[in-house]
Coordinates of N, CA and C and ligand atoms in Angstrom, one line a residue:
M1 N 61.0 194.7 -2.8 CA 61.6 195.4 -1.7 C 62.6 194.6 -1.0
E2 N 62.2 193.4 -0.6 CA 63.2 192.6 0.1 C 64.4 192.3 -0.7
I3 N 64.1 192.0 -2.0 CA 65.3 191.6 -2.9 C 66.2 192.8 -3.0
K4 N 65.6 194.0 -3.0 CA 66.4 195.2 -3.1 C 67.3 195.3 -1.9
E5 N 66.7 195.1 -0.7 CA 67.4 195.2 0.5 C 68.6 194.3 0.5
E6 N 68.2 193.0 0.1 CA 69.3 192.0 0.1 C 70.4 192.4 -0.8
G7 N 70.0 193.0 -2.0 CA 71.1 193.4 -2.9 C 72.0 194.5 -2.3
K8 N 71.3 195.4 -1.5 CA 72.0 196.5 -0.9 C 73.1 195.9 0.1
F9 N 72.6 194.9 0.9 CA 73.4 194.2 1.9 C 74.6 193.6 1.2
K10 N 74.3 192.9 0.1 CA 75.4 192.2 -0.6 C 76.5 193.2 -1.0
K11 N 76.0 194.3 -1.5 CA 76.9 195.4 -2.0 C 77.7 195.9 -0.8
L12 N 77.0 196.1 0.3 CA 77.7 196.6 1.5 C 78.7 195.6 2.0
F13 N 78.3 194.3 2.0 CA 79.2 193.3 2.5 C 80.5 193.2 1.6
K14 N 80.2 193.3 0.2 CA 81.3 193.2 -0.7 C 82.3 194.4 -0.4
R15 N 81.7 195.5 -0.1 CA 82.6 196.7 0.1 C 83.3 196.6 1.5
Y16 N 82.5 196.3 2.5 CA 83.1 196.4 3.9 C 83.3 195.0 4.6
G17 N 82.7 194.0 4.0 CA 82.7 192.7 4.7 C 84.1 192.2 5.0
V18 N 84.9 192.2 4.0 CA 86.3 191.7 4.1 C 87.0 192.5 5.2
L19 N 86.8 193.8 5.1 CA 87.5 194.7 6.0 C 87.0 194.4 7.5
S20 N 85.7 194.2 7.7 CA 85.2 193.9 9.0 C 85.8 192.6 9.5
L21 N 85.8 191.6 8.7 CA 86.4 190.4 9.1 C 87.8 190.5 9.5
A22 N 88.6 191.3 8.8 CA 90.0 191.5 9.1 C 90.1 192.2 10.5
C23 N 89.1 193.2 10.7 CA 89.1 193.9 12.0 C 88.9 192.9 13.1
V24 N 87.8 192.1 12.9 CA 87.5 191.1 14.0 C 88.6 190.2 14.3
F25 N 89.3 189.8 13.3 CA 90.4 188.8 13.5 C 91.6 189.5 14.2
S26 N 91.9 190.7 13.8 CA 93.0 191.4 14.5 C 92.6 191.7 15.9
L27 N 91.4 192.1 16.2 CA 90.9 192.4 17.5 C 91.1 191.1 18.4
A28 N 90.6 190.0 17.9 CA 90.7 188.7 18.6 C 92.1 188.4 18.9
L29 N 93.0 188.6 17.9 CA 94.4 188.3 18.1 C 95.0 189.2 19.2
A30 N 94.7 190.5 19.1 CA 95.2 191.5 20.1 C 94.8 191.1 21.5
L31 N 93.5 190.7 21.6 CA 92.9 190.3 22.9 C 93.6 189.1 23.4
G32 N 93.8 188.1 22.5 CA 94.5 186.9 22.9 C 95.9 187.2 23.4
I33 N 96.6 188.0 22.7 CA 98.0 188.4 23.2 C 97.9 189.1 24.5
A34 N 97.0 190.0 24.6 CA 96.9 190.8 25.9 C 96.6 189.9 27.0
L35 N 95.7 188.9 26.8 CA 95.3 188.0 27.9 C 96.4 187.1 28.2
G36 N 97.2 186.7 27.2 CA 98.3 185.8 27.4 C 99.5 186.3 28.1
I37 N 99.7 187.6 28.0 CA 101.0 188.1 28.5 C 101.0 188.1 30.1
P38 N 100.0 188.6 30.8 CA 100.2 188.6 32.2 C 100.1 187.2 32.8
K39 N 101.2 186.7 33.2 CA 101.2 185.3 33.8 C 101.1 185.4 35.3
T40 N 100.1 184.7 35.9 CA 100.0 184.7 37.3 C 101.1 183.9 38.0
E41 N 101.6 184.3 39.1 CA 102.7 183.6 39.8 C 102.2 182.3 40.2
P42 N 103.0 181.2 40.0 CA 102.5 179.9 40.5 C 102.6 179.9 42.0
V43 N 101.9 178.9 42.6 CA 101.8 178.8 44.1 C 103.2 178.5 44.6
T44 N 103.9 177.7 43.9 CA 105.3 177.4 44.4 C 106.3 178.1 43.6
T45 N 107.3 178.5 44.2 CA 108.4 179.2 43.5 C 109.6 178.2 43.4
S46 N 109.4 177.0 43.9 CA 110.5 176.1 44.0 C 110.5 175.2 42.7
N47 N 111.7 174.8 42.3 CA 111.7 173.9 41.2 C 111.7 172.4 41.6
I48 N 111.6 172.2 42.9 CA 111.7 170.8 43.4 C 110.4 170.1 43.0
E49 N 110.6 168.9 42.5 CA 109.4 168.1 42.2 C 109.3 167.0 43.3
F50 N 108.5 167.2 44.3 CA 108.4 166.2 45.4 C 107.7 164.9 44.9
G51 N 108.1 163.8 45.5 CA 107.4 162.6 45.4 C 106.4 162.5 46.4
L52 N 105.7 161.3 46.5 CA 104.6 161.2 47.5 C 105.1 160.3 48.7
P53 N 104.7 160.7 49.9 CA 105.2 159.9 51.1 C 104.6 158.5 51.2
M54 N 103.4 158.3 50.5 CA 102.8 157.0 50.5 C 102.2 156.7 49.1
T55 N 102.1 155.5 48.8 CA 101.5 155.1 47.5 C 100.0 154.7 47.7
N56 N 99.1 155.1 46.7 CA 97.7 154.7 46.8 C 97.1 155.1 48.1
A57 N 97.5 156.2 48.7 CA 97.0 156.7 50.0 C 95.7 157.4 49.9
V58 N 95.0 157.4 51.0 CA 93.8 158.1 51.1 C 94.0 159.2 52.2
V59 N 93.6 160.4 51.9 CA 93.8 161.5 52.9 C 92.7 161.3 54.0
V60 N 93.0 161.0 55.2 CA 92.0 160.8 56.2 C 91.7 162.1 57.0
K61 N 92.7 163.0 57.1 CA 92.5 164.3 57.7 C 93.4 165.3 57.0
D62 N 92.8 166.4 56.4 CA 93.6 167.3 55.6 C 94.2 168.4 56.4
Y63 N 95.0 169.1 55.8 CA 95.7 170.3 56.4 C 94.6 171.4 56.4
A64 N 94.6 172.2 57.5 CA 93.7 173.4 57.5 C 94.3 174.3 58.6
D65 N 94.7 175.5 58.2 CA 95.2 176.5 59.1 C 94.1 177.6 59.5
D66 N 92.9 177.4 58.9 CA 91.9 178.4 59.1 C 90.6 177.9 59.7
R67 N 90.7 176.6 60.2 CA 89.5 176.1 60.9 C 89.9 175.0 61.8
L68 N 89.1 174.8 62.8 CA 89.4 173.7 63.8 C 88.8 172.4 63.3
Q69 N 89.5 171.3 63.5 CA 89.0 170.0 63.2 C 89.0 169.1 64.5
L70 N 88.0 168.3 64.5 CA 87.8 167.5 65.7 C 88.9 166.4 65.8
N71 N 89.6 166.4 66.9 CA 90.5 165.3 67.2 C 89.8 164.3 68.1
E72 N 89.3 163.2 67.5 CA 88.5 162.3 68.3 C 89.3 161.6 69.4
S73 N 90.6 161.4 69.1 CA 91.4 160.7 70.2 C 91.5 161.6 71.4
L74 N 91.7 162.9 71.2 CA 91.9 163.7 72.4 C 90.6 164.4 72.8
N75 N 89.5 164.2 72.0 CA 88.2 164.8 72.1 C 88.3 166.3 72.3
R76 N 89.0 166.9 71.3 CA 89.0 168.4 71.3 C 89.2 168.9 69.9
W77 N 88.8 170.1 69.7 CA 88.9 170.7 68.3 C 90.3 171.4 68.2
E78 N 91.0 171.2 67.1 CA 92.3 171.7 67.0 C 92.7 172.1 65.6
I79 N 93.7 172.9 65.4 CA 94.2 173.2 64.1 C 95.1 172.0 63.7
H80 N 95.0 171.6 62.5 CA 95.7 170.4 62.0 C 96.6 170.9 60.8
L81 N 97.9 171.2 61.2 CA 98.8 171.7 60.2 C 99.6 170.5 59.6
A82 N 98.9 169.5 59.1 CA 99.5 168.3 58.6 C 98.5 167.6 57.7
V83 N 98.9 166.7 56.9 CA 98.0 165.8 56.2 C 98.1 164.4 56.7
D84 N 97.0 163.8 57.2 CA 97.0 162.4 57.6 C 96.6 161.6 56.5
M85 N 97.3 160.5 56.2 CA 97.0 159.6 55.1 C 97.2 158.2 55.5
S86 N 96.4 157.3 54.9 CA 96.6 155.9 55.2 C 96.6 155.1 53.8
S87 N 97.1 154.0 53.8 CA 97.2 153.2 52.6 C 97.3 151.7 53.0
E88 N 96.8 150.8 52.2 CA 96.9 149.4 52.5 C 98.3 149.0 52.6
N89 N 99.1 149.6 51.7 CA 100.5 149.4 51.8 C 101.1 150.5 52.6
D90 N 101.5 150.2 53.9 CA 101.8 151.3 54.8 C 103.2 151.8 54.7
A91 N 103.9 151.5 53.7 CA 105.3 152.0 53.5 C 105.3 153.5 53.4
V92 N 106.3 154.1 54.0 CA 106.4 155.6 54.0 C 107.7 155.9 53.3
F93 N 107.7 156.9 52.4 CA 108.9 157.2 51.6 C 109.3 158.7 51.8
S94 N 110.6 158.9 51.7 CA 111.0 160.3 51.7 C 110.5 161.0 50.4
I95 N 110.0 162.2 50.6 CA 109.4 162.9 49.4 C 110.5 163.5 48.5
Y96 N 111.7 163.6 49.0 CA 112.8 164.2 48.2 C 114.1 163.8 48.8
D97 N 115.2 164.0 48.0 CA 116.5 163.8 48.5 C 116.7 164.7 49.7
G98 N 117.5 164.2 50.6 CA 117.8 165.0 51.8 C 118.6 164.3 52.8
V99 N 118.7 164.9 54.0 CA 119.5 164.3 55.1 C 118.6 164.2 56.3
V100 N 118.7 163.0 56.9 CA 117.8 162.8 58.1 C 118.3 163.7 59.3
D101 N 117.5 164.6 59.7 CA 117.8 165.5 60.8 C 117.7 164.8 62.1
S102 N 116.6 164.0 62.3 CA 116.4 163.3 63.6 C 115.5 162.2 63.4
V103 N 115.6 161.2 64.3 CA 114.6 160.1 64.5 C 114.3 160.1 66.0
D104 N 113.0 160.4 66.3 CA 112.6 160.5 67.7 C 111.4 159.7 67.9
S105 N 111.0 159.5 69.2 CA 109.7 158.9 69.5 C 109.2 159.4 70.8
N106 N 107.9 159.6 70.8 CA 107.2 159.9 72.1 C 105.8 159.4 72.0
S107 N 105.2 159.2 73.1 CA 103.9 158.5 73.2 C 102.8 159.3 72.4
L108 N 102.9 160.6 72.3 CA 101.9 161.4 71.6 C 102.0 161.2 70.1
D109 N 103.2 161.3 69.6 CA 103.4 161.3 68.1 C 104.0 160.0 67.5
G110 N 104.3 159.1 68.4 CA 104.9 157.8 67.9 C 106.3 158.0 67.4
Y111 N 106.7 157.3 66.4 CA 108.1 157.5 65.9 C 108.0 158.6 64.8
I112 N 109.0 159.5 64.9 CA 109.0 160.6 64.0 C 110.4 160.7 63.3
V113 N 110.3 160.9 62.0 CA 111.5 161.1 61.2 C 111.4 162.5 60.6
T114 N 112.5 163.3 60.8 CA 112.5 164.6 60.2 C 113.7 164.6 59.2
I115 N 113.4 165.1 58.0 CA 114.4 165.1 56.9 C 114.5 166.6 56.4
N116 N 115.8 167.0 56.3 CA 116.1 168.3 55.7 C 116.3 168.2 54.2
H117 N 115.6 169.0 53.5 CA 115.8 169.1 52.0 C 116.4 170.4 51.6
S118 N 116.6 170.6 50.3 CA 117.1 171.9 49.9 C 116.0 173.0 49.9
D119 N 116.4 174.2 49.6 CA 115.4 175.3 49.5 C 114.6 175.6 50.8
G120 N 115.2 175.2 51.9 CA 114.5 175.4 53.2 C 113.3 174.5 53.5
F121 N 113.2 173.4 52.8 CA 112.1 172.5 53.0 C 112.5 171.4 54.0
V122 N 111.6 171.1 54.9 CA 111.8 170.0 55.9 C 110.5 169.2 55.9
S123 N 110.7 167.9 55.8 CA 109.5 167.0 55.9 C 109.5 166.2 57.2
V124 N 108.4 166.1 57.8 CA 108.3 165.4 59.1 C 107.2 164.3 59.0
Y125 N 107.6 163.1 59.3 CA 106.8 161.9 59.2 C 106.5 161.3 60.6
S126 N 105.3 161.4 61.1 CA 105.0 160.9 62.5 C 104.0 159.8 62.4
S127 N 103.8 159.2 63.6 CA 103.0 158.0 63.8 C 103.6 156.8 63.0
L128 N 104.9 156.7 62.9 CA 105.5 155.6 62.2 C 105.7 154.5 63.2
S129 N 105.8 153.2 62.7 CA 106.0 152.1 63.6 C 107.5 152.1 64.0
D130 N 107.9 151.2 65.0 CA 109.2 151.3 65.5 C 110.3 150.8 64.6
N131 N 109.9 150.3 63.4 CA 111.0 149.7 62.5 C 111.4 150.8 61.5
V132 N 111.8 152.0 62.1 CA 112.3 153.1 61.2 C 113.6 152.6 60.5
Q133 N 113.6 152.9 59.2 CA 114.7 152.3 58.4 C 115.9 153.3 58.2
V134 N 115.8 154.5 58.8 CA 116.9 155.4 58.7 C 117.4 155.9 60.0
K135 N 118.5 156.5 60.1 CA 119.0 157.1 61.3 C 119.5 158.5 61.1
E136 N 119.7 159.2 62.2 CA 120.2 160.6 62.1 C 121.4 160.7 61.2
G137 N 121.5 161.7 60.3 CA 122.7 161.9 59.5 C 122.7 161.1 58.2
D138 N 121.7 160.2 58.0 CA 121.7 159.4 56.8 C 121.3 160.3 55.6
S139 N 121.9 160.1 54.5 CA 121.4 160.7 53.2 C 120.3 159.8 52.7
V140 N 119.2 160.4 52.3 CA 118.1 159.7 51.7 C 117.8 160.2 50.3
R141 N 117.2 159.3 49.5 CA 116.8 159.7 48.1 C 115.3 159.9 48.1
K142 N 114.9 160.7 47.1 CA 113.5 160.8 46.9 C 112.9 159.4 46.6
G143 N 111.8 159.0 47.3 CA 111.2 157.7 47.1 C 111.8 156.6 47.9
Q144 N 112.8 156.9 48.7 CA 113.4 155.8 49.5 C 112.5 155.6 50.7
Q145 N 112.3 154.3 51.0 CA 111.4 154.0 52.2 C 112.2 154.3 53.5
I146 N 111.5 155.0 54.4 CA 112.1 155.4 55.6 C 111.4 154.6 56.8
G147 N 110.2 154.1 56.6 CA 109.5 153.4 57.7 C 108.1 153.0 57.2
N148 N 107.3 152.7 58.2 CA 105.9 152.3 58.0 C 104.9 153.1 58.8
A149 N 103.8 153.4 58.2 CA 102.7 154.1 58.9 C 102.2 153.1 60.0
S150 N 101.8 153.7 61.1 CA 101.3 152.9 62.2 C 100.3 153.6 63.1
D151 N 99.9 153.1 64.2 CA 99.0 153.8 65.1 C 99.7 154.2 66.4
T152 N 101.0 154.4 66.3 CA 101.9 154.7 67.5 C 101.6 156.1 68.0
A153 N 101.0 157.0 67.3 CA 100.7 158.3 67.8 C 99.4 158.3 68.6
T154 N 99.6 158.3 69.9 CA 98.3 158.1 70.8 C 97.4 159.4 70.6
N155 N 98.0 160.5 70.2 CA 97.2 161.7 70.1 C 96.3 161.6 68.8
E156 N 96.5 160.6 68.0 CA 95.6 160.4 66.9 C 95.3 158.9 66.7
S157 N 95.3 158.2 67.8 CA 95.1 156.7 67.8 C 93.8 156.3 67.2
K158 N 92.8 157.1 67.3 CA 91.5 156.7 66.8 C 91.4 156.7 65.3
D159 N 92.4 157.4 64.7 CA 92.5 157.4 63.2 C 93.1 156.1 62.7
G160 N 93.5 155.2 63.5 CA 94.1 154.0 63.1 C 95.5 154.2 62.5
A161 N 96.0 153.2 61.8 CA 97.4 153.3 61.3 C 97.4 154.3 60.2
H162 N 98.2 155.3 60.4 CA 98.3 156.4 59.4 C 99.6 157.1 59.5
L163 N 99.9 157.9 58.5 CA 101.0 158.8 58.5 C 100.5 160.2 58.8
H164 N 101.1 160.9 59.8 CA 100.9 162.3 60.0 C 102.0 163.0 59.4
F165 N 101.7 163.7 58.2 CA 102.8 164.3 57.4 C 102.8 165.8 57.5
V166 N 104.0 166.3 57.8 CA 104.1 167.8 57.9 C 105.2 168.2 56.9
L167 N 104.9 169.3 56.2 CA 105.9 169.9 55.3 C 106.2 171.3 55.8
M168 N 107.4 171.6 56.0 CA 107.8 173.0 56.5 C 108.7 173.6 55.5
K169 N 108.5 175.0 55.4 CA 109.4 175.8 54.5 C 109.9 176.9 55.3
D170 N 111.2 177.1 55.4 CA 111.8 178.1 56.2 C 111.3 178.1 57.6
G171 N 111.1 177.0 58.2 CA 110.7 176.9 59.6 C 109.2 177.0 59.9
V172 N 108.4 177.1 58.9 CA 107.0 177.3 59.1 C 106.2 176.2 58.4
E173 N 105.2 175.6 59.0 CA 104.3 174.6 58.4 C 103.6 175.2 57.2
V174 N 103.7 174.5 56.1 CA 103.0 174.9 54.9 C 102.0 173.8 54.5
D175 N 101.0 174.2 53.6 CA 100.0 173.2 53.2 C 100.7 172.3 52.2
P176 N 100.9 171.0 52.5 CA 101.5 170.1 51.6 C 100.8 170.0 50.2
N177 N 99.5 170.3 50.2 CA 98.8 170.2 49.0 C 99.2 171.2 47.9
N178 N 99.9 172.3 48.4 CA 100.4 173.3 47.5 C 101.7 172.8 46.8
Y179 N 102.3 171.7 47.3 CA 103.6 171.3 46.7 C 103.5 169.8 46.2
L180 N 102.6 169.0 46.8 CA 102.5 167.6 46.5 C 101.1 167.3 46.0
D181 N 101.0 166.4 45.1 CA 99.7 166.0 44.6 C 99.2 164.8 45.5
L182 N 98.6 165.2 46.6 CA 98.2 164.2 47.6 C 96.8 163.7 47.4
Q183 N 96.0 164.5 46.8 CA 94.6 164.1 46.7 C 94.4 163.1 45.4
N184 N 93.3 162.4 45.4 CA 92.9 161.5 44.3 C 94.0 160.5 44.0
K185 N 94.6 160.0 45.1 CA 95.6 158.9 44.8 C 95.1 157.6 45.3
Ligands
ZN201 ZN1 97.5 164.3 62.0

């Protein structure tokens, strides 16, 4: 009985097996093509490849526009539309080619360099030490050192020497993590 059944199956397979296999393959192929066609839009629509503002840096306070984070220096909870980072090597670099829009200083933010880039991007570097290496109107290159991270920003003094980095697009703060690979460095 069993042998008979097996024989039947073999016959069936001989007749339809190849056809079924062909069907399965074409189905898989069609599915693959169908899944491959709709491409999701990337997070960034810019072709700019930004560099990093610091090397071997650790993110000490991340960007978040949907939750409050404790500012220990001011002892209050606040929205932090920037990424704070520190590194043993405290050199700070321009993330891309651009023109220095301003070099300012105030007791809350320390020394601040603002750089205009193309595509509506502006990068802002605060809590720099007083040895800022660029001045207003200077053209800078991607990776060019502009200053050093410090603890000059009294509104974040408890975080120690660090860079408070802001990235703006068309006048609005954006999450730098969507444009720069800041984590795991
Ligand atoms: Zn900060």
